[in-house]
PDB file of C-alpha atoms in Angstrom:
ATOM      1  CA  MET A 271     -16.201 -21.814 -26.414  1.00 43.00           C
ATOM      2  CA  PRO A 272     -12.936 -20.329 -25.042  1.00 45.00           C
ATOM      3  CA  SER A 273     -12.702 -19.190 -21.450  1.00 45.00           C
ATOM      4  CA  PRO A 274     -13.406 -15.456 -20.903  1.00 43.00           C
ATOM      5  CA  ARG A 275     -10.165 -15.184 -18.919  1.00 43.00           C
ATOM      6  CA  ARG A 276      -8.234 -15.784 -22.098  1.00 43.00           C
ATOM      7  CA  PHE A 277      -9.350 -12.423 -23.528  1.00 40.00           C
ATOM      8  CA  ILE A 278      -8.657 -10.193 -20.536  1.00 40.00           C
ATOM      9  CA  ARG A 279      -5.332  -8.412 -20.341  1.00 41.00           C
ATOM     10  CA  LEU A 280      -4.507  -6.234 -17.372  1.00 39.00           C
ATOM     11  CA  THR A 281      -2.481  -3.219 -18.345  1.00 40.00           C
ATOM     12  CA  LEU A 282      -1.854  -1.689 -14.923  1.00 42.00           C
ATOM     13  CA  PRO A 283       1.750  -1.194 -13.863  1.00 47.00           C
ATOM     14  CA  LEU A 284       2.844  -3.426 -11.016  1.00 44.00           C
ATOM     15  CA  LEU A 285       4.558  -0.771  -8.915  1.00 46.00           C
ATOM     16  CA  GLY A 286       3.632   2.666  -7.706  1.00 55.00           C
ATOM     17  CA  TRP A 287       0.318   4.415  -7.285  1.00 59.00           C
ATOM     18  CA  GLN A 288      -2.215   5.348  -9.906  1.00 59.00           C
ATOM     19  CA  LEU A 289      -3.949   8.562  -8.916  1.00 60.00           C
ATOM     20  CA  ARG A 290      -7.291   9.815 -10.219  1.00 63.00           C
ATOM     21  CA  PRO A 291      -6.568  10.666 -13.879  1.00 69.00           C
ATOM     22  CA  GLU A 292      -4.159   7.767 -14.353  1.00 72.00           C
ATOM     23  CA  LEU A 293      -6.365   5.272 -12.533  1.00 72.00           C
ATOM     24  CA  SER A 294      -9.423   6.096 -14.634  1.00 73.00           C
ATOM     25  CA  SER A 295      -7.382   5.936 -17.814  1.00 76.00           C
ATOM     26  CA  CYS A 296      -5.663   2.656 -16.933  1.00 75.00           C
ATOM     27  CA  LEU A 297      -8.864   0.931 -15.868  1.00 74.00           C
ATOM     28  CA  SER A 298     -11.043   2.088 -18.765  1.00 75.00           C
ATOM     29  CA  SER A 299      -9.441  -0.343 -21.209  1.00 74.00           C
ATOM     30  CA  SER A 300      -9.890  -3.317 -18.878  1.00 78.00           C
ATOM     31  CA  LEU A 301     -13.453  -2.286 -18.010  1.00 81.00           C
ATOM     32  CA  SER A 302     -14.250  -2.041 -21.700  1.00 81.00           C
ATOM     33  CA  GLN A 303     -13.008  -5.602 -22.195  1.00 80.00           C
ATOM     34  CA  LEU A 304     -15.030  -6.823 -19.220  1.00 81.00           C
ATOM     35  CA  ARG A 305     -18.182  -5.104 -20.565  1.00 81.00           C
ATOM     36  CA  SER A 306     -17.672  -6.768 -23.917  1.00 81.00           C
ATOM     37  CA  LEU A 307     -17.364 -10.178 -22.263  1.00 79.00           C
ATOM     38  CA  ALA A 308     -20.441  -9.564 -20.116  1.00 80.00           C
ATOM     39  CA  MET A 309     -22.484  -8.647 -23.187  1.00 78.00           C
ATOM     40  CA  ARG A 310     -21.090 -11.547 -25.215  1.00 77.00           C
ATOM     41  CA  TYR A 311     -21.928 -14.108 -22.543  1.00 75.00           C
ATOM     42  CA  GLY A 312     -25.198 -12.464 -21.490  1.00 73.00           C
ATOM     43  CA  ILE A 313     -24.233 -11.871 -17.891  1.00 76.00           C
ATOM     44  CA  ASN A 314     -26.410  -9.037 -16.566  1.00 77.00           C
ATOM     45  CA  LYS A 315     -25.058  -9.336 -13.021  1.00 79.00           C
ATOM     46  CA  ALA A 316     -21.522  -8.837 -14.314  1.00 81.00           C
ATOM     47  CA  GLN A 317     -22.546  -5.700 -16.190  1.00 81.00           C
ATOM     48  CA  THR A 318     -24.093  -4.260 -13.027  1.00 83.00           C
ATOM     49  CA  ALA A 319     -20.958  -5.063 -11.024  1.00 84.00           C
ATOM     50  CA  ILE A 320     -18.736  -3.465 -13.680  1.00 84.00           C
ATOM     51  CA  ASP A 321     -20.874  -0.304 -13.709  1.00 86.00           C
ATOM     52  CA  THR A 322     -20.782  -0.117  -9.897  1.00 87.00           C
ATOM     53  CA  PHE A 323     -17.014  -0.574  -9.839  1.00 85.00           C
ATOM     54  CA  GLU A 324     -16.549   2.135 -12.464  1.00 85.00           C
ATOM     55  CA  ARG A 325     -18.650   4.597 -10.451  1.00 88.00           C
ATOM     56  CA  HIS A 326     -16.379   3.994  -7.445  1.00 86.00           C
ATOM     57  CA  ILE A 327     -13.084   4.680  -9.254  1.00 83.00           C
ATOM     58  CA  PRO A 328     -13.035   8.413  -8.383  1.00 84.00           C
ATOM     59  CA  SER A 329     -13.530   7.677  -4.667  1.00 86.00           C
ATOM     60  CA  PHE A 330     -10.841   4.946  -4.772  1.00 82.00           C
ATOM     61  CA  ALA A 331      -8.459   7.442  -6.326  1.00 82.00           C
ATOM     62  CA  GLU A 332      -9.352  10.126  -3.774  1.00 85.00           C
ATOM     63  CA  GLY A 333      -8.634   7.718  -0.911  1.00 84.00           C
ATOM     64  CA  ILE A 334      -5.346   6.617  -2.423  1.00 82.00           C
ATOM     65  CA  HIS A 335      -4.355  10.237  -3.034  1.00 83.00           C
ATOM     66  CA  ALA A 336      -5.125  11.153   0.594  1.00 88.00           C
ATOM     67  CA  LEU A 337      -3.116   8.183   1.895  1.00 86.00           C
ATOM     68  CA  VAL A 338      -0.104   8.983  -0.304  1.00 85.00           C
ATOM     69  CA  ARG A 339      -0.229  12.648   0.696  1.00 88.00           C
ATOM     70  CA  TRP A 340      -0.471  11.831   4.410  1.00 91.00           C
ATOM     71  CA  VAL A 341       2.422   9.346   4.250  1.00 90.00           C
ATOM     72  CA  SER A 342       4.520  11.760   2.181  1.00 90.00           C
ATOM     73  CA  GLU A 343       3.989  14.567   4.687  1.00 92.00           C
ATOM     74  CA  ALA A 344       4.780  12.286   7.638  1.00 93.00           C
ATOM     75  CA  LEU A 345       7.947  11.023   5.927  1.00 93.00           C
ATOM     76  CA  HIS A 346       9.068  14.536   5.061  1.00 92.00           C
ATOM     77  CA  ALA A 347       8.783  15.470   8.751  1.00 95.00           C
ATOM     78  CA  LYS A 348      10.949  12.472   9.746  1.00 94.00           C
ATOM     79  CA  THR A 349      13.651  12.395   7.072  1.00 93.00           C
ATOM     80  CA  ASP A 350      15.170  14.533   4.344  1.00 93.00           C
ATOM     81  CA  ASP A 351      16.370  11.440   2.470  1.00 93.00           C
ATOM     82  CA  LEU A 352      14.462  11.746  -0.834  1.00 91.00           C
ATOM     83  CA  GLU A 353      15.412   8.231  -1.982  1.00 91.00           C
ATOM     84  CA  LEU A 354      13.989   6.761   1.212  1.00 92.00           C
ATOM     85  CA  GLN A 355      10.807   8.824   0.872  1.00 89.00           C
ATOM     86  CA  GLN A 356      10.401   7.698  -2.731  1.00 88.00           C
ATOM     87  CA  TRP A 357      11.024   4.046  -1.841  1.00 90.00           C
ATOM     88  CA  VAL A 358       8.427   4.119   0.939  1.00 89.00           C
ATOM     89  CA  VAL A 359       5.751   5.874  -1.128  1.00 87.00           C
ATOM     90  CA  GLU A 360       6.302   4.058  -4.442  1.00 84.00           C
ATOM     91  CA  LEU A 361       7.226   0.553  -3.290  1.00 85.00           C
ATOM     92  CA  LEU A 362       6.605  -0.178   0.379  1.00 88.00           C
ATOM     93  CA  LEU A 363       3.275   1.612   0.736  1.00 87.00           C
ATOM     94  CA  PRO A 364       1.583  -0.048  -2.281  1.00 84.00           C
ATOM     95  CA  TRP A 365       2.876  -3.448  -1.156  1.00 85.00           C
ATOM     96  CA  ALA A 366       1.567  -2.959   2.399  1.00 86.00           C
ATOM     97  CA  TYR A 367      -1.751  -1.545   1.158  1.00 82.00           C
ATOM     98  CA  TRP A 368      -2.488  -4.439  -1.196  1.00 80.00           C
ATOM     99  CA  HIS A 369      -1.465  -7.063   1.359  1.00 84.00           C
ATOM    100  CA  GLN A 370      -3.914  -5.485   3.790  1.00 86.00           C
ATOM    101  CA  GLN A 371      -6.650  -5.500   1.130  1.00 80.00           C
ATOM    102  CA  ALA A 372      -5.922  -9.152   0.321  1.00 82.00           C
ATOM    103  CA  ASP A 373      -6.169 -10.049   4.012  1.00 83.00           C
ATOM    104  CA  LYS A 374      -9.539  -8.269   4.250  1.00 81.00           C
ATOM    105  CA  THR A 375     -10.798 -10.164   1.217  1.00 78.00           C
ATOM    106  CA  ARG A 376      -9.709 -13.519   2.629  1.00 77.00           C
ATOM    107  CA  GLN A 377     -11.474 -12.799   5.924  1.00 74.00           C
ATOM    108  CA  LYS A 378     -14.861 -12.172   4.283  1.00 64.00           C
TER     109      LYS A 378
END
């Protein structure tokens, strides 16, 4: 039997933020694939984890939206350079955020 990883394709863009509507839309395809695998392989725990993760998507998006808004407002107060603001919000901030999340995961 082939490995389940072979069938999963992540379709999220690598850069930038996905806010509430986009995040839900982007993740729904991947969650659908994960549900299918969980049902196919009879993994009830996986199905529960997938359902829990899906219920948390709106709160993830709200938190990300608040962070982006706060950083954008702080940047606007410090500089009028729109290219710099865009670079920080779309490239630096996601990179820093995900590195922090990875560090938290490694520490657990």
